[in-house]
Amino acid sequence: MPYTCPYCGGQFCGQHHLPENHTCPQINNAYTKRQYTTQQGSGYNYSYNFNQHQTTKNRKHNSTSQKEIKHLLIAALLVIGIGFSIGFYNNWNHVGMMTVFSVCMLASFLVHELAHKITAQKHGLWAEFRLTVWGTILTVISIFLPLKVIAPGAMMISGTATKKSILKISIAGPITNIIFATIFFTLSISLQSITTSTNALVYIFVLAIVGFINAFIAVFNLIPIGVFDGFKIFSVNKKTWAAIFIPSLILFLIGVLMLYG
């Protein structure tokens, strides 16, 4: 037995050396250490301890720490700041319009991140949102610049994951943006067909922009390179990636036609 478990001291083969795979009596210590390691890390995407063997015990981590809440609140304020900034740069002299837009932007951001979190926790992984230094800095700077960056942080995920769970976790975020884009486009087109009120047209325009931004976020996250969700999905199942990427691209093109066509 070439491996010694650092938590219980037992000796195991390569397949069972992880605490989850030999029902380690000290497994709580293992999860605590992983959580600490993940919180100390940096980056925009997930931190996986990947193992292709299914774990012997699927533990659920339905946790939300005070630190996560604090990071989410700061991220929320930054996203709202971006929303109002877009309004100012486009000369939207309408406070109600900018407020609705900012709230819709915030909902899109939060639901995307929480979809990753909930899905990861359902698969027995630790998952909490964390601000990243460079992401926060870029987001703050972009509030005052024409070019906008909405990347204050990401959902940090730790634990032993199978390919199937990685696929589901990675899909969860972009799929929420696809759903949001579909809903906002549908509302915008439906309202436009039943009203010609000037005040209503303002909000119809806001709905179209929010739909377009969600479609853009979905397409951008599904790019199959680097740290994006698309790379994880593409690596595990190319057909699944295509089945999600094509609708998001179609929605993005619809948004371009609605706003610029």
Short mmCIF file of C-alpha atoms in Angstrom, two decimals:
data_model
loop_
_atom_site.label_atom_id
_atom_site.label_comp_id
_atom_site.label_asym_id
_atom_site.label_seq_id
_atom_site.Cartn_x
_atom_site.Cartn_y
_atom_site.Cartn_z
CA MET A 1 0.00 0.00 0.00
CA PRO A 2 2.03 3.01 -1.25
CA TYR A 3 -0.17 5.78 0.19
CA THR A 4 -0.60 6.84 3.81
CA CYS A 5 -3.63 8.97 4.67
CA PRO A 6 -2.39 12.14 6.46
CA TYR A 7 -5.63 12.32 8.46
CA CYS A 8 -6.22 8.82 9.88
CA GLY A 9 -2.77 7.29 9.29
CA GLY A 10 -4.09 4.27 7.39
CA GLN A 11 -2.34 2.84 4.32
CA PHE A 12 -4.22 2.56 1.03
CA CYS A 13 -3.82 1.89 -2.68
CA GLY A 14 -3.88 4.61 -5.34
CA GLN A 15 -7.63 4.25 -5.84
CA HIS A 16 -8.54 4.59 -2.17
CA HIS A 17 -5.89 6.95 -0.78
CA LEU A 18 -8.25 9.99 -0.75
CA PRO A 19 -10.25 10.40 2.51
CA GLU A 20 -13.58 10.15 0.65
CA ASN A 21 -12.63 6.86 -0.98
CA HIS A 22 -11.84 4.93 2.19
CA THR A 23 -14.48 6.45 4.51
CA CYS A 24 -11.82 8.22 6.56
CA PRO A 25 -12.90 8.76 10.18
CA GLN A 26 -11.10 12.12 10.09
CA ILE A 27 -12.77 13.31 6.87
CA ASN A 28 -14.07 16.51 8.49
CA ASN A 29 -10.47 17.60 9.03
CA ALA A 30 -9.80 16.96 5.34
CA TYR A 31 -12.71 19.16 4.26
CA THR A 32 -11.68 21.91 6.67
CA LYS A 33 -8.18 21.95 5.23
CA ARG A 34 -9.49 22.04 1.65
CA GLN A 35 -11.78 24.93 2.49
CA TYR A 36 -8.89 26.88 3.99
CA THR A 37 -6.66 26.16 0.98
CA THR A 38 -9.33 27.29 -1.46
CA GLN A 39 -10.00 30.51 0.43
CA GLN A 40 -6.32 31.38 0.29
CA GLY A 41 -6.13 30.85 -3.47
CA SER A 42 -6.78 33.37 -6.21
CA GLY A 43 -8.24 33.21 -9.69
CA TYR A 44 -11.51 33.55 -11.50
CA ASN A 45 -12.66 29.96 -11.64
CA TYR A 46 -13.00 26.68 -9.88
CA SER A 47 -10.40 24.85 -7.84
CA TYR A 48 -10.96 21.12 -8.26
CA ASN A 49 -9.23 18.13 -6.71
CA PHE A 50 -10.19 15.97 -9.69
CA ASN A 51 -10.67 12.23 -9.29
CA GLN A 52 -12.40 10.07 -11.88
CA HIS A 53 -13.55 7.51 -9.30
CA GLN A 54 -16.92 8.15 -7.68
CA THR A 55 -16.59 9.00 -4.01
CA THR A 56 -17.83 6.46 -1.52
CA LYS A 57 -19.81 9.03 0.39
CA ASN A 58 -21.37 12.11 -1.15
CA ARG A 59 -21.37 14.69 1.62
CA LYS A 60 -23.41 17.87 1.18
CA HIS A 61 -21.90 21.24 2.05
CA ASN A 62 -24.84 23.62 2.26
CA SER A 63 -22.85 26.41 3.85
CA THR A 64 -22.76 30.17 3.55
CA SER A 65 -20.17 31.94 5.66
CA GLN A 66 -20.13 35.54 6.84
CA LYS A 67 -17.07 36.04 4.67
CA GLU A 68 -18.97 34.93 1.58
CA ILE A 69 -21.89 37.24 2.39
CA LYS A 70 -19.48 40.16 2.79
CA HIS A 71 -17.80 39.40 -0.55
CA LEU A 72 -21.17 39.04 -2.29
CA LEU A 73 -22.37 42.38 -0.91
CA ILE A 74 -19.24 44.16 -2.16
CA ALA A 75 -19.58 42.47 -5.56
CA ALA A 76 -23.26 43.48 -5.68
CA LEU A 77 -22.40 47.13 -5.04
CA LEU A 78 -19.79 47.02 -7.80
CA VAL A 79 -22.25 45.50 -10.29
CA ILE A 80 -24.84 48.16 -9.41
CA GLY A 81 -22.12 50.78 -9.91
CA ILE A 82 -21.42 49.34 -13.37
CA GLY A 83 -25.15 49.47 -14.16
CA PHE A 84 -25.45 53.16 -13.30
CA SER A 85 -22.16 53.87 -15.05
CA ILE A 86 -23.50 52.38 -18.30
CA GLY A 87 -26.53 54.65 -17.94
CA PHE A 88 -24.43 57.76 -17.43
CA TYR A 89 -22.10 56.98 -20.35
CA ASN A 90 -25.11 56.49 -22.63
CA ASN A 91 -26.81 59.68 -21.41
CA TRP A 92 -29.84 57.94 -19.94
CA ASN A 93 -31.26 60.94 -18.11
CA HIS A 94 -33.81 58.76 -16.39
CA VAL A 95 -33.16 57.54 -12.82
CA GLY A 96 -35.89 54.91 -12.96
CA MET A 97 -34.44 53.47 -16.14
CA MET A 98 -30.93 53.22 -14.67
CA THR A 99 -32.28 51.69 -11.44
CA VAL A 100 -34.25 48.97 -13.24
CA PHE A 101 -31.26 48.26 -15.46
CA SER A 102 -28.87 47.99 -12.49
CA VAL A 103 -31.21 45.66 -10.58
CA CYS A 104 -31.58 43.40 -13.63
CA MET A 105 -27.80 43.37 -14.06
CA LEU A 106 -27.35 42.44 -10.41
CA ALA A 107 -29.91 39.63 -10.65
CA SER A 108 -28.13 38.23 -13.72
CA PHE A 109 -24.77 38.26 -11.94
CA LEU A 110 -25.99 36.77 -8.65
CA VAL A 111 -28.10 34.00 -10.21
CA HIS A 112 -25.17 32.96 -12.41
CA GLU A 113 -22.82 32.64 -9.43
CA LEU A 114 -25.38 31.03 -7.12
CA ALA A 115 -26.27 28.48 -9.81
CA HIS A 116 -22.64 27.32 -9.72
CA LYS A 117 -22.73 27.23 -5.91
CA ILE A 118 -25.98 25.29 -5.52
CA THR A 119 -25.02 22.74 -8.17
CA ALA A 120 -21.58 22.21 -6.61
CA GLN A 121 -23.07 21.75 -3.15
CA LYS A 122 -25.55 19.19 -4.49
CA HIS A 123 -22.54 17.17 -5.61
CA GLY A 124 -20.95 17.28 -2.16
CA LEU A 125 -18.41 20.02 -2.91
CA TRP A 126 -17.51 23.09 -0.89
CA ALA A 127 -18.47 26.27 -2.76
CA GLU A 128 -18.33 29.92 -1.74
CA PHE A 129 -18.04 33.19 -3.63
CA ARG A 130 -14.79 35.14 -3.23
CA LEU A 131 -13.66 38.49 -4.54
CA THR A 132 -10.39 38.41 -6.47
CA VAL A 133 -7.87 41.22 -6.22
CA TRP A 134 -7.40 41.96 -9.92
CA GLY A 135 -11.03 41.29 -10.76
CA THR A 136 -12.19 43.77 -8.14
CA ILE A 137 -9.65 46.38 -9.22
CA LEU A 138 -10.63 46.07 -12.91
CA THR A 139 -14.33 46.27 -12.06
CA VAL A 140 -13.84 49.40 -9.93
CA ILE A 141 -11.73 51.09 -12.62
CA SER A 142 -14.24 50.21 -15.35
CA ILE A 143 -16.99 52.07 -13.47
CA PHE A 144 -15.21 55.27 -14.52
CA LEU A 145 -14.25 54.15 -18.04
CA PRO A 146 -16.28 53.51 -21.24
CA LEU A 147 -15.05 49.89 -21.36
CA LYS A 148 -16.88 47.77 -18.76
CA VAL A 149 -15.52 44.74 -16.91
CA ILE A 150 -17.83 42.81 -14.59
CA ALA A 151 -15.51 40.30 -12.92
CA PRO A 152 -15.22 41.17 -9.21
CA GLY A 153 -14.78 37.52 -8.23
CA ALA A 154 -15.93 33.97 -8.77
CA MET A 155 -17.37 30.93 -7.06
CA MET A 156 -14.48 29.02 -5.51
CA ILE A 157 -15.15 25.28 -5.48
CA SER A 158 -13.16 22.58 -3.74
CA GLY A 159 -13.46 18.84 -3.28
CA THR A 160 -13.28 15.61 -5.25
CA ALA A 161 -15.26 15.98 -8.48
CA THR A 162 -16.23 13.53 -11.22
CA LYS A 163 -16.43 14.51 -14.89
CA LYS A 164 -20.22 14.41 -14.65
CA SER A 165 -20.32 16.82 -11.71
CA ILE A 166 -17.82 19.19 -13.37
CA LEU A 167 -20.04 19.24 -16.46
CA LYS A 168 -23.17 20.05 -14.47
CA ILE A 169 -21.47 22.73 -12.36
CA SER A 170 -19.95 24.43 -15.41
CA ILE A 171 -23.25 24.42 -17.32
CA ALA A 172 -25.27 25.85 -14.42
CA GLY A 173 -23.95 29.42 -14.73
CA PRO A 174 -24.25 30.02 -18.51
CA ILE A 175 -27.65 28.28 -18.68
CA THR A 176 -29.08 30.89 -16.26
CA ASN A 177 -27.89 33.67 -18.57
CA ILE A 178 -29.46 31.91 -21.58
CA ILE A 179 -32.76 31.70 -19.67
CA PHE A 180 -32.53 35.37 -18.62
CA ALA A 181 -31.71 36.48 -22.18
CA THR A 182 -34.72 34.56 -23.51
CA ILE A 183 -37.05 36.05 -20.87
CA PHE A 184 -35.87 39.65 -21.32
CA PHE A 185 -35.98 39.48 -25.13
CA THR A 186 -39.47 37.97 -25.01
CA LEU A 187 -40.70 40.68 -22.62
CA SER A 188 -39.14 43.42 -24.72
CA ILE A 189 -40.66 42.17 -28.00
CA SER A 190 -44.05 41.48 -26.40
CA LEU A 191 -44.32 44.93 -24.80
CA GLN A 192 -43.19 46.64 -27.98
CA SER A 193 -46.02 45.00 -29.89
CA ILE A 194 -48.76 46.21 -27.51
CA THR A 195 -47.71 49.74 -26.56
CA THR A 196 -46.31 52.90 -28.13
CA SER A 197 -46.07 54.90 -24.91
CA THR A 198 -42.84 56.88 -24.63
CA ASN A 199 -42.37 55.87 -20.99
CA ALA A 200 -42.97 52.22 -21.82
CA LEU A 201 -40.46 52.35 -24.69
CA VAL A 202 -37.78 53.39 -22.19
CA TYR A 203 -38.21 50.18 -20.21
CA ILE A 204 -38.60 48.08 -23.36
CA PHE A 205 -35.16 49.35 -24.36
CA VAL A 206 -33.77 48.45 -20.90
CA LEU A 207 -35.15 44.91 -21.16
CA ALA A 208 -33.54 44.49 -24.59
CA ILE A 209 -30.15 45.66 -23.28
CA VAL A 210 -30.29 43.35 -20.25
CA GLY A 211 -31.20 40.46 -22.55
CA PHE A 212 -28.28 41.32 -24.81
CA ILE A 213 -25.84 41.50 -21.88
CA ASN A 214 -27.01 38.09 -20.61
CA ALA A 215 -26.56 36.60 -24.08
CA PHE A 216 -23.09 38.13 -24.26
CA ILE A 217 -22.16 36.74 -20.82
CA ALA A 218 -23.33 33.27 -21.90
CA VAL A 219 -21.36 33.36 -25.16
CA PHE A 220 -18.27 34.79 -23.46
CA ASN A 221 -18.30 32.19 -20.66
CA LEU A 222 -18.76 29.37 -23.16
CA ILE A 223 -15.60 30.18 -25.12
CA PRO A 224 -13.71 26.83 -24.95
CA ILE A 225 -10.37 28.20 -23.80
CA GLY A 226 -8.49 29.00 -20.60
CA VAL A 227 -10.45 29.30 -17.36
CA PHE A 228 -13.89 29.77 -18.90
CA ASP A 229 -16.85 27.45 -18.24
CA GLY A 230 -16.80 26.60 -21.93
CA PHE A 231 -13.38 24.97 -21.68
CA LYS A 232 -14.53 22.60 -18.91
CA ILE A 233 -17.72 21.71 -20.79
CA PHE A 234 -15.90 21.26 -24.11
CA SER A 235 -13.25 19.06 -22.47
CA VAL A 236 -15.85 16.74 -20.96
CA ASN A 237 -18.51 16.63 -23.69
CA LYS A 238 -18.22 18.49 -27.00
CA LYS A 239 -21.83 17.75 -28.03
CA THR A 240 -23.15 19.24 -24.80
CA TRP A 241 -20.98 22.31 -25.33
CA ALA A 242 -22.36 22.77 -28.87
CA ALA A 243 -25.94 22.28 -27.65
CA ILE A 244 -25.49 25.19 -25.22
CA PHE A 245 -23.17 27.44 -27.22
CA ILE A 246 -25.30 27.56 -30.39
CA PRO A 247 -28.48 28.85 -28.65
CA SER A 248 -26.44 31.43 -26.73
CA LEU A 249 -24.84 32.62 -29.98
CA ILE A 250 -28.26 32.87 -31.64
CA LEU A 251 -29.55 34.94 -28.70
CA PHE A 252 -26.49 37.19 -28.93
CA LEU A 253 -27.16 37.81 -32.65
CA ILE A 254 -30.83 38.52 -31.90
CA GLY A 255 -29.67 41.11 -29.36
CA VAL A 256 -27.36 42.72 -31.93
CA LEU A 257 -30.25 42.98 -34.42
CA MET A 258 -32.63 44.39 -31.79
CA LEU A 259 -30.23 47.07 -30.61
CA TYR A 260 -28.16 47.88 -33.67
CA GLY A 261 -30.07 46.42 -36.64
#
